Coordinates of N, CA and C in Angstrom, one line a residue:
X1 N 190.0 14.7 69.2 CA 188.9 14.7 68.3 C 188.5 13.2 68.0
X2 N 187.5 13.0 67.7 CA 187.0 11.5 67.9 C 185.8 11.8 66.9
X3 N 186.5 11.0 65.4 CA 185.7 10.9 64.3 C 184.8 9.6 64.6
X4 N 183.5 9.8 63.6 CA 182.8 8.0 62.9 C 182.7 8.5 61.5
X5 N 183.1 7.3 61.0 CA 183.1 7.3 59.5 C 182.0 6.2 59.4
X6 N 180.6 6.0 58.9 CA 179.6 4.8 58.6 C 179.4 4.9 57.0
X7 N 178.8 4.0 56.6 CA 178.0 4.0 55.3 C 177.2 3.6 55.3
X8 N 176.5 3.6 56.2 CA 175.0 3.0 56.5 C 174.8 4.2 56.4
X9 N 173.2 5.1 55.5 CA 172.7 6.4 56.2 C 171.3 5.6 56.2
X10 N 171.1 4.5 56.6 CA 169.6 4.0 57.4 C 170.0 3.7 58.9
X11 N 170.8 4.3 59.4 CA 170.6 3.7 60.5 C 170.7 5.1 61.3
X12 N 170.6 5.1 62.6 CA 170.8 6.0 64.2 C 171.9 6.7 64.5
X13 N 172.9 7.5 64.8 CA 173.8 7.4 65.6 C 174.2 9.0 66.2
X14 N 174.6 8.3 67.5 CA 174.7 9.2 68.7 C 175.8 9.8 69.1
X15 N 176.0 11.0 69.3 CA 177.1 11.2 70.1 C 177.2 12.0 71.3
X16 N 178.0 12.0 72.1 CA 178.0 12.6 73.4 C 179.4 13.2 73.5
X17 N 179.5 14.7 74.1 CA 180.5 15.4 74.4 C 180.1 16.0 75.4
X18 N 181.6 16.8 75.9 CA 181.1 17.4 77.1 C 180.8 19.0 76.8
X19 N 180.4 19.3 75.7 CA 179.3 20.3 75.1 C 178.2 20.4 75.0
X20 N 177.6 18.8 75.9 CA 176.1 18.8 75.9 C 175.7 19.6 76.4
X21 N 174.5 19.9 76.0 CA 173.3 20.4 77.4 C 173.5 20.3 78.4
X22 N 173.6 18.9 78.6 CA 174.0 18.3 79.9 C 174.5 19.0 80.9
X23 N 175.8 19.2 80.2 CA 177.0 19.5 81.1 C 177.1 21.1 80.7
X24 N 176.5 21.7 79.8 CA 176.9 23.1 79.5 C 176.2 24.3 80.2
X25 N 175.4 24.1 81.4 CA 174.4 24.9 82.0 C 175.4 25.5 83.1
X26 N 175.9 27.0 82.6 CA 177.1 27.3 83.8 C 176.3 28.2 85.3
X27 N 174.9 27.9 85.4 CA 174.3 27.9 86.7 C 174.0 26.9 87.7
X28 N 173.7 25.5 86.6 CA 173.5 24.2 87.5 C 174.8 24.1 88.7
X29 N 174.4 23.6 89.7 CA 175.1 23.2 90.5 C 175.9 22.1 90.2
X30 N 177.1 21.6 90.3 CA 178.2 20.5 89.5 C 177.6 19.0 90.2
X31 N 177.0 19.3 91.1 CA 176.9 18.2 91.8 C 175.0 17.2 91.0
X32 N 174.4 18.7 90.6 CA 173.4 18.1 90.1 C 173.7 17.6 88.3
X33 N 174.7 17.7 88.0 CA 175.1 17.5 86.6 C 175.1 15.6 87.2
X34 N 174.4 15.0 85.6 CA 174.4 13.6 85.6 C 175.8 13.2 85.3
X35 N 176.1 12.0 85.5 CA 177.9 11.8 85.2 C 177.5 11.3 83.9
X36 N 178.9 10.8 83.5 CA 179.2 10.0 82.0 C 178.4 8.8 82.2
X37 N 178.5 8.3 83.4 CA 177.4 6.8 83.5 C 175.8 6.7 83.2
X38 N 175.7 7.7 83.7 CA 174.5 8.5 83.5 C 173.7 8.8 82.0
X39 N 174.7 9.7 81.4 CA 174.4 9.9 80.2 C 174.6 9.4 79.5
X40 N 175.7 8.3 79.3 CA 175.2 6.9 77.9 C 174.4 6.0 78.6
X41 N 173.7 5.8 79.7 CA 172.6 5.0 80.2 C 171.4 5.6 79.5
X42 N 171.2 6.9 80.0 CA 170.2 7.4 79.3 C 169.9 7.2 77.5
X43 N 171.0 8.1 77.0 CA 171.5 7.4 75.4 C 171.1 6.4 75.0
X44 N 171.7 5.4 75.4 CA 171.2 4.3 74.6 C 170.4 3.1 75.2
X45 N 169.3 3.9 75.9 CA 168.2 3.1 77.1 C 167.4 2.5 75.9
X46 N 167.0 3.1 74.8 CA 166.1 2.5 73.9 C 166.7 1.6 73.3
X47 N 168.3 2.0 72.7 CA 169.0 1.5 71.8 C 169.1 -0.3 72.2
X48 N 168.1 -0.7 72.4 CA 169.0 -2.3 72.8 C 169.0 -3.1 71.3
X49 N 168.4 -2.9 70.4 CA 168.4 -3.3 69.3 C 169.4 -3.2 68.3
X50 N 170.2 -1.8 68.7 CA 171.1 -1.5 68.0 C 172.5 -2.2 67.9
X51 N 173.2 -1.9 67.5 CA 175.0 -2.2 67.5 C 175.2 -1.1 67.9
X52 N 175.8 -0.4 69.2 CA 175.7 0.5 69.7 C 177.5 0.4 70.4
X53 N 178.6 1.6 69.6 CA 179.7 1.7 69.6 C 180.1 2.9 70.5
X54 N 180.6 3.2 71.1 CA 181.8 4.6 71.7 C 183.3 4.5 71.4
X55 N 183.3 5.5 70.9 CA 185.1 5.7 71.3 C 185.9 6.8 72.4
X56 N 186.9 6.2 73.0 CA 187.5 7.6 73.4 C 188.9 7.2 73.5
X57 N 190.1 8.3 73.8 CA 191.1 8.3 73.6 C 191.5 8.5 74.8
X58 N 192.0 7.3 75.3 CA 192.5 7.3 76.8 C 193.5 7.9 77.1
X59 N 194.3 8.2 76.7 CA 195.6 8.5 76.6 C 196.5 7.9 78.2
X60 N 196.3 6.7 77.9 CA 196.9 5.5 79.0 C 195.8 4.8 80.0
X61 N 195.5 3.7 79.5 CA 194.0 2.8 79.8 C 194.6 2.5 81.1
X62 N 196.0 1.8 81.6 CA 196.6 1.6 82.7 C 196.1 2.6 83.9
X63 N 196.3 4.2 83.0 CA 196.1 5.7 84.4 C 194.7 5.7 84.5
X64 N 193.8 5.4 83.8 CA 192.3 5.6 83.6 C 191.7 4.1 84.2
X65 N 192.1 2.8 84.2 CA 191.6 2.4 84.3 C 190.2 2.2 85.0
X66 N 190.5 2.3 86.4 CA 189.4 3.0 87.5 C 188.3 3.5 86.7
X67 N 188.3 4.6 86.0 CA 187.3 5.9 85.4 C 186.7 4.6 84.0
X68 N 187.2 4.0 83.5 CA 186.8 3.0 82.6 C 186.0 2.2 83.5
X69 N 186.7 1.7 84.2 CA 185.5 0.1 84.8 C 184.2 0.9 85.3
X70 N 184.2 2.3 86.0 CA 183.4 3.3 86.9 C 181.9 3.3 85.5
X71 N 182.5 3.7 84.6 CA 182.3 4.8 83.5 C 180.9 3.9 82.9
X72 N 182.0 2.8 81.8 CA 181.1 2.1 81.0 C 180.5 0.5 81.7
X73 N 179.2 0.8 82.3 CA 178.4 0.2 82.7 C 177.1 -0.4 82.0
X74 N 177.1 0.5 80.9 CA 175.7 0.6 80.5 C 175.5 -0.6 79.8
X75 N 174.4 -1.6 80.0 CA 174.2 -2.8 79.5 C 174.3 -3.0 77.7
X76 N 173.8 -1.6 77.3 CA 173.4 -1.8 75.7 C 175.0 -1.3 75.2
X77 N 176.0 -0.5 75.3 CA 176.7 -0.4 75.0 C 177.9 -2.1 74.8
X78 N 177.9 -2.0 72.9 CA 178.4 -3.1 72.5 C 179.9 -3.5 72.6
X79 N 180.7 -2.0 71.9 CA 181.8 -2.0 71.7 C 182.7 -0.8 72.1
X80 N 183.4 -0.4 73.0 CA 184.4 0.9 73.6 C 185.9 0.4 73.0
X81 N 186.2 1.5 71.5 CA 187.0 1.8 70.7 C 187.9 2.8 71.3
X82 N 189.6 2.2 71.6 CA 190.5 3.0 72.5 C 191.1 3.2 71.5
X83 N 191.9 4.7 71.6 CA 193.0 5.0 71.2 C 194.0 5.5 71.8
X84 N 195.5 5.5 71.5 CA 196.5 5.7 73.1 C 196.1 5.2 74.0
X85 N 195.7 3.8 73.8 CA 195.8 2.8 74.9 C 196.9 2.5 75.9
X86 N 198.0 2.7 75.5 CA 199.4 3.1 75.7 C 199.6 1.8 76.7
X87 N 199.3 0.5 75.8 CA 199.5 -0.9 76.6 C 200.6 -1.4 76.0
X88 N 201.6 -2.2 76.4 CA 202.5 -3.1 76.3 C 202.5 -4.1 76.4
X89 N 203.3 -5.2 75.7 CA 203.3 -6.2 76.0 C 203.6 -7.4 77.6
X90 N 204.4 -6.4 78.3 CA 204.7 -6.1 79.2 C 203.5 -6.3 80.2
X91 N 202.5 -5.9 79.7 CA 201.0 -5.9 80.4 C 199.9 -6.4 80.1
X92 N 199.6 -7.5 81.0 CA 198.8 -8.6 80.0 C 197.5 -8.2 80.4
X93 N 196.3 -8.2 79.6 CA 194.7 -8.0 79.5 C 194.4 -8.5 80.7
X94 N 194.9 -9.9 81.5 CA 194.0 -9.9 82.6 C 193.9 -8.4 83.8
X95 N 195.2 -7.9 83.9 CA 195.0 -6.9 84.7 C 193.9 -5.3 84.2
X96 N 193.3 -5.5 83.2 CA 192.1 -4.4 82.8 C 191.1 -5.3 82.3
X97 N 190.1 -5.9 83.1 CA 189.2 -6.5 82.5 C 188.0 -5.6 82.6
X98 N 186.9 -6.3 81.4 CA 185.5 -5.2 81.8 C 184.7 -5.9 81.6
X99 N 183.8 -6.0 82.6 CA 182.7 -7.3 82.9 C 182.3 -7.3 81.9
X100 N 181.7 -8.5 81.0 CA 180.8 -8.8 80.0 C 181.7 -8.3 78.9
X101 N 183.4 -8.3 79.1 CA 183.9 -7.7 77.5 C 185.1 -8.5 77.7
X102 N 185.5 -8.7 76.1 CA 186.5 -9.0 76.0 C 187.6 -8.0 75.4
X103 N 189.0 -8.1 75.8 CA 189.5 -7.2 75.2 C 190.7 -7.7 74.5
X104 N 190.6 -6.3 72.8 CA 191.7 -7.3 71.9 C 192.4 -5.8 71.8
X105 N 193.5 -6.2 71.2 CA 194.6 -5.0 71.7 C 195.6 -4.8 69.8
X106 N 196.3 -3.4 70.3 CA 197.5 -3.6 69.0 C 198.3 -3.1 69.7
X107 N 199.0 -3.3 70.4 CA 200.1 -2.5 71.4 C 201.0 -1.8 70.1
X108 N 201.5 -0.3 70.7 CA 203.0 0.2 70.3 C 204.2 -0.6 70.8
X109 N 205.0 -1.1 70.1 CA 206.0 -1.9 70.6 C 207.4 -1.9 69.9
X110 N 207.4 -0.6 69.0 CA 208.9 -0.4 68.5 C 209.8 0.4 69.5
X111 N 211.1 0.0 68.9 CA 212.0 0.3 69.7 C 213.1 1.4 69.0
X112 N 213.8 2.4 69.9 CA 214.5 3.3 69.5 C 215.9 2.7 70.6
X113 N 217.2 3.4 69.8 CA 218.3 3.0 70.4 C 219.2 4.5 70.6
X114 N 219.9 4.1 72.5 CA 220.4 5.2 72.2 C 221.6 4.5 73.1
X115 N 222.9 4.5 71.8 CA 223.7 4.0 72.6 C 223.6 2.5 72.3
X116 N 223.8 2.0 73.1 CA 224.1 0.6 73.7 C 222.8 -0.1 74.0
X117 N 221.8 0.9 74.6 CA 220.9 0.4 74.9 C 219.6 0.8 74.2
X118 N 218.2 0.0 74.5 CA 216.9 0.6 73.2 C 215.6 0.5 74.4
X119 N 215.4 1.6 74.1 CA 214.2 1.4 74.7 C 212.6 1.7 73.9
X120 N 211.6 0.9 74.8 CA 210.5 0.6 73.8 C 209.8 2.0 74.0
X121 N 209.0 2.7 72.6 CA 208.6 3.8 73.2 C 207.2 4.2 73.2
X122 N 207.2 5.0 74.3 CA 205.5 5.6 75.3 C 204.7 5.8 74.6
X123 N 203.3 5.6 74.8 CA 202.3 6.0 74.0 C 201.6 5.3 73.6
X124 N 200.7 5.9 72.7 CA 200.2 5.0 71.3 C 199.0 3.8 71.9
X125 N 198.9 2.9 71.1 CA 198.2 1.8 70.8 C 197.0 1.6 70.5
X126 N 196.2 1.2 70.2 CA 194.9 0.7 70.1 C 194.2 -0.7 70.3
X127 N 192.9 -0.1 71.1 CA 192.2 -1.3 71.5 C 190.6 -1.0 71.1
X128 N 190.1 -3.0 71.6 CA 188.9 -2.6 71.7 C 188.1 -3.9 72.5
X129 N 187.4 -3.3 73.1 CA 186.2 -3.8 74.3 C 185.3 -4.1 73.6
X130 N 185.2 -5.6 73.2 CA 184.0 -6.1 72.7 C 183.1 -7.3 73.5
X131 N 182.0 -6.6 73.6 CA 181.6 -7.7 74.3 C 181.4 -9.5 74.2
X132 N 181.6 -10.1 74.8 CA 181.9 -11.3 75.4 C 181.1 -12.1 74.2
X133 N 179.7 -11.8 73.9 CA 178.8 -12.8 73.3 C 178.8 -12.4 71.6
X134 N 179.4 -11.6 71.5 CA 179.9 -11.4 69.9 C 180.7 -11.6 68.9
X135 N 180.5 -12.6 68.4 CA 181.8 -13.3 67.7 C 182.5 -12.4 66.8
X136 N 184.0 -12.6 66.6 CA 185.0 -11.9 65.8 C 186.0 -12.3 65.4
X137 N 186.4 -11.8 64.4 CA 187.6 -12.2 64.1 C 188.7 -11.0 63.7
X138 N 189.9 -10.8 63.8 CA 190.8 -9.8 63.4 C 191.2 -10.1 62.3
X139 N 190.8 -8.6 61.6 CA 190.9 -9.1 60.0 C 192.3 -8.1 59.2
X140 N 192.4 -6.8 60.4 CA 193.9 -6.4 60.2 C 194.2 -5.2 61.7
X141 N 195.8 -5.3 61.2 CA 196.1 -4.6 62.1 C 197.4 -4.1 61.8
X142 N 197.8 -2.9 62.5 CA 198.8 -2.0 61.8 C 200.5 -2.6 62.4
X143 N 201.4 -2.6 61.7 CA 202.1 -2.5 62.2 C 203.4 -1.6 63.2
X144 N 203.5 -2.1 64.4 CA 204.6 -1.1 65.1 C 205.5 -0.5 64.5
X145 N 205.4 0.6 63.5 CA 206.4 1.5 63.4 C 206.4 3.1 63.5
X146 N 207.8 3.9 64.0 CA 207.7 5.1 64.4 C 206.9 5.5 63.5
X147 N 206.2 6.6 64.0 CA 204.9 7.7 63.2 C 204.3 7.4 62.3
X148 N 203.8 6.5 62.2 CA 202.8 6.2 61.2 C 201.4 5.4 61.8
X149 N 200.4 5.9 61.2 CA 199.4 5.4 61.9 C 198.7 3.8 62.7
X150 N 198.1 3.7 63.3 CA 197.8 2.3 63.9 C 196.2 2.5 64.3
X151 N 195.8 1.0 63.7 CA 194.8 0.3 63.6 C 194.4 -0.8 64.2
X152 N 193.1 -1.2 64.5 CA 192.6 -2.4 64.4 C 191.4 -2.3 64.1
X153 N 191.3 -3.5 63.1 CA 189.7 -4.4 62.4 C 189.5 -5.1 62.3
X154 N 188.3 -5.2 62.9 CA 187.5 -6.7 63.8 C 186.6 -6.6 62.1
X155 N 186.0 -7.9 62.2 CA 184.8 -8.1 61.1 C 184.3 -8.9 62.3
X156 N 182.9 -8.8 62.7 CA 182.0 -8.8 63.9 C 180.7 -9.6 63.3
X157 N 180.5 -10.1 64.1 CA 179.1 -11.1 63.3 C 178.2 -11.1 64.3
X158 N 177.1 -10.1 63.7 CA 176.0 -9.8 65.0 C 174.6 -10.2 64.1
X159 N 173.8 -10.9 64.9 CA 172.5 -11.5 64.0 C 172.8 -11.5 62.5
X160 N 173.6 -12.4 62.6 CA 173.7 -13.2 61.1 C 174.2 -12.2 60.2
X161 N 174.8 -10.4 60.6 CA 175.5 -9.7 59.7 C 176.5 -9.5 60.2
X162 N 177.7 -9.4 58.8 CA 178.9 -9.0 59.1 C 178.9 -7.6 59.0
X163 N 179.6 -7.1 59.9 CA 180.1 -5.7 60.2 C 181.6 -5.3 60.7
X164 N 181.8 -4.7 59.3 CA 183.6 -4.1 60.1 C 183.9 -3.5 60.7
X165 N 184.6 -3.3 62.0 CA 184.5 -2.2 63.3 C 185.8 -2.5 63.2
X166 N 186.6 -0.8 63.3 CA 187.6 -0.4 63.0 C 187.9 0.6 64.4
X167 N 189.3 0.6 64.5 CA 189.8 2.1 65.3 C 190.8 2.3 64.8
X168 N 191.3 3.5 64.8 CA 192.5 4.2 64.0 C 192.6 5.4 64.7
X169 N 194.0 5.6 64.5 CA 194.7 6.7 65.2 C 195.9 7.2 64.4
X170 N 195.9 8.5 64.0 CA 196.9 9.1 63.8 C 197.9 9.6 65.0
X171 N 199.2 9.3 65.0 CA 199.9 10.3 66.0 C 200.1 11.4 66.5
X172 N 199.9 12.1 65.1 CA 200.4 13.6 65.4 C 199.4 14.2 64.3
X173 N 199.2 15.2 64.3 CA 198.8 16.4 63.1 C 199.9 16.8 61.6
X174 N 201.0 15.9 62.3 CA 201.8 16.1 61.1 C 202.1 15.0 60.3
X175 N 201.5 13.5 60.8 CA 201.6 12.6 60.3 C 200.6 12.2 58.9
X176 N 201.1 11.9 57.4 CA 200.5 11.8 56.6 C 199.5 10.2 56.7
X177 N 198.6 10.6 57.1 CA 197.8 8.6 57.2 C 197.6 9.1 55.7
X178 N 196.7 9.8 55.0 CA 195.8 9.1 53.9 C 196.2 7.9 52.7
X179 N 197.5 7.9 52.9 CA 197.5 6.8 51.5 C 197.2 5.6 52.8
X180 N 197.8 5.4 53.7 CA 197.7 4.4 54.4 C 195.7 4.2 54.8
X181 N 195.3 5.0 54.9 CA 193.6 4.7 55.7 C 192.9 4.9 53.7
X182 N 193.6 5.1 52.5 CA 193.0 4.8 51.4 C 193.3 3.2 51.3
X183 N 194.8 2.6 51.1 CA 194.8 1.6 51.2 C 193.8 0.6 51.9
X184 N 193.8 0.7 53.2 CA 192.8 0.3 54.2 C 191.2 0.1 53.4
X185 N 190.5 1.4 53.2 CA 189.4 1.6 52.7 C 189.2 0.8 50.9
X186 N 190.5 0.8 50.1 CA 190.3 0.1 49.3 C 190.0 -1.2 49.1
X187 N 190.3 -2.0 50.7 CA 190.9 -3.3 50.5 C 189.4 -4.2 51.3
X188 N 188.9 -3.0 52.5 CA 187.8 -3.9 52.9 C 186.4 -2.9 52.6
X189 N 186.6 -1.8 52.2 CA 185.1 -1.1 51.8 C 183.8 -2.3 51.0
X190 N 184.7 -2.7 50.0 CA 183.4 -3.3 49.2 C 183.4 -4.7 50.0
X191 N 184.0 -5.0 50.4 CA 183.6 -6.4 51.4 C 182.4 -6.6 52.3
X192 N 182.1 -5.3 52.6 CA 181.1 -5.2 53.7 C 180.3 -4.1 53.7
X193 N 179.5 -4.3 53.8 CA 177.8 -3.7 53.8 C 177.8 -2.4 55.0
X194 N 178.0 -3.0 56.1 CA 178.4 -1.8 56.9 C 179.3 -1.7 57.3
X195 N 180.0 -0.6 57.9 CA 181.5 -0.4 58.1 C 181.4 0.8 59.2
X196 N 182.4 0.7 60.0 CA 181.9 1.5 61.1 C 183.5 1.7 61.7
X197 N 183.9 3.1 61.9 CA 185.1 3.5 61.8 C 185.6 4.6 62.8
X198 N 186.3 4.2 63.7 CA 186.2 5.6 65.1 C 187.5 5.5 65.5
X199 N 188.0 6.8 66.1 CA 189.3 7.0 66.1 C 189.6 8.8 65.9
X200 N 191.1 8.4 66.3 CA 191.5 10.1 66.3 C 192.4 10.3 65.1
X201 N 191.9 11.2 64.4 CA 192.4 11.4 63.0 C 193.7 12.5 63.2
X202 N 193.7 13.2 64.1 CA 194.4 14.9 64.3 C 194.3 15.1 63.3
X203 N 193.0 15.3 62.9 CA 192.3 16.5 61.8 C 191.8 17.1 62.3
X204 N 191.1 18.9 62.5 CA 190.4 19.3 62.8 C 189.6 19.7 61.3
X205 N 188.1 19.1 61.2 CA 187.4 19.5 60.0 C 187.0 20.3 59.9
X206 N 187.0 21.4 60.9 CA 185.7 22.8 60.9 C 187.8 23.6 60.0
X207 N 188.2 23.4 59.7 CA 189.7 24.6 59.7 C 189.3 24.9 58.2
X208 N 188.7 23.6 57.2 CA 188.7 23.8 56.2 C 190.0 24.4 55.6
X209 N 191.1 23.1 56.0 CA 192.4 23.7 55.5 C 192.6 22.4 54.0
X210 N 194.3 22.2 53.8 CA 194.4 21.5 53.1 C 194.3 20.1 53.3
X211 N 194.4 19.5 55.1 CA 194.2 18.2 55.8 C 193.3 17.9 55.8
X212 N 191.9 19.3 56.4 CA 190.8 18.7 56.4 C 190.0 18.2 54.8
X213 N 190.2 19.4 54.1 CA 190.1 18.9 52.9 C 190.4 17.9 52.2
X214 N 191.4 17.0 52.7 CA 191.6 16.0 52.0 C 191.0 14.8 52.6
X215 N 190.7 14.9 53.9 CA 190.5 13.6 54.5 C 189.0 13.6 54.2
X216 N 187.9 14.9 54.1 CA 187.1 14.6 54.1 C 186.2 14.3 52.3
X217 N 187.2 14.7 51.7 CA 187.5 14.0 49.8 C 187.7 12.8 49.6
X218 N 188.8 12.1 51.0 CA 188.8 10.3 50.7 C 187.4 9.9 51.5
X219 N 186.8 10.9 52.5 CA 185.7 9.6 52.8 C 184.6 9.3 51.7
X220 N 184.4 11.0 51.0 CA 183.5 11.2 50.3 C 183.5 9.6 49.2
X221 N 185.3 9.9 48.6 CA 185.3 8.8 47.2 C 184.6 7.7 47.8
X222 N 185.0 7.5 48.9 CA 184.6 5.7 49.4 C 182.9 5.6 50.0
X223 N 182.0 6.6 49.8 CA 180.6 6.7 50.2 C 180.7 6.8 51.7
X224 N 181.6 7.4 52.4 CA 181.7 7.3 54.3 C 181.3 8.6 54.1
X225 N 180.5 8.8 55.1 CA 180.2 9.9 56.1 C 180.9 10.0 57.4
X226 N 180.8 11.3 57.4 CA 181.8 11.6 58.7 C 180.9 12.6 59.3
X227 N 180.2 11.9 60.9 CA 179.5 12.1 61.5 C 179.6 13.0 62.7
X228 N 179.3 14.5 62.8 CA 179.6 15.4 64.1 C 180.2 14.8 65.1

């Protein structure tokens, strides 16, 4: 599941799943379906004016990489927010580059021991593909520890406004983020005008249980919308 949390409600925003129209016609022929290249080209063909974000959740940018360099082509597309990037230190950015982007990273890098010996463990991390001509700075990032959630927040400086572009990731469905993403929200919400926030929460919000309920009570407090 792949939330956006904004506070801007003057602005646009788009999403794409493989529930579109697009893709949901179980007569078309597969071959006449447009790909993923296709359909954020189309998307945000107008959008060049925008700040124009995706996220998805790789779940290992190393196994995907191919399907990434293939995928996101589209000239107006500014920023591609990963989660379970599942990169290591071990693995330096030159080997996943993406034309016209830079990439800034939060690797998982804690260690478990068993015995004598520790090994670093699988998974996890967060990134993000910003392009090349966008100035930025990291303004936070989560630290490597077992089960608890991981972040990164750029503050982005696009025609003379600052904007904070965030990714976040919960691990599991059983992991409690909210004091940690209230903290978060308390500390840069009023700093910035827009705020822009993508990532995998493992909430499902249609359950209307006690998680979803709560997570969608902290966006409320902090004026975020949480966008289909």
């Amino acid at each position: 599941m792949s939330d956006v949390l904004n506070n801007d409600t003057d602005l646009e925003y788009f999403s794409l799943s493989s529930s579109n129209e697009l893709f949901s016609s179980a007569e078309s022929d597969i071959s006449d379906m447009p790909s993923l290249t296709d359909n954020l080209d189309i998307t945000f063909a107008t959008l060049h004016k925008n700040f124009n974000v995706v996220h998805i959740n790789a779940q290992s940018l190393p196994a995907h990489y191919m399907d990434l360099l293939s995928t996101f082509k589209c000239k107006n597309i500014h920023a591609i927010l990963i989660s379970e990037s599942f990169l290591k230190p071990s693995l330096p950015s030159t080997l996943y580059p993406l034309p016209g982007f830079r990439l800034l990273r939060n690797d998982r890098t804690y260690l478990v021991s068993n015995n004598s010996s520790s090994r670093m463990v699988g998974g996890g991390g967060v990134a993000i593909y910003l392009r090349g001509d966008i100035e930025c700075n990291i303004i936070s990032h989560s630290q490597s520890i077992a089960q608890t959630p991981e972040h990164l927040f750029l503050e982005v400086s696009l025609h003379h406004t600052k904007i904070l572009l965030g990714v976040y990731y919960s691990p599991s469905l059983h992991v409690n983020f909210f004091n940690s993403l209230e903290a978060l929200l308390t500390d840069f919400c009023p700093r910035f005008e827009h705020f822009i926030l993508m990532g995998d929460f493992n909430t499902c919000i249609i359950k209307n249980d006690h998680r979803s309920n709560k997570f969608l009570s902290l966006l409320q407090s902090f004026d975020l919308h949480c966008l289909p």
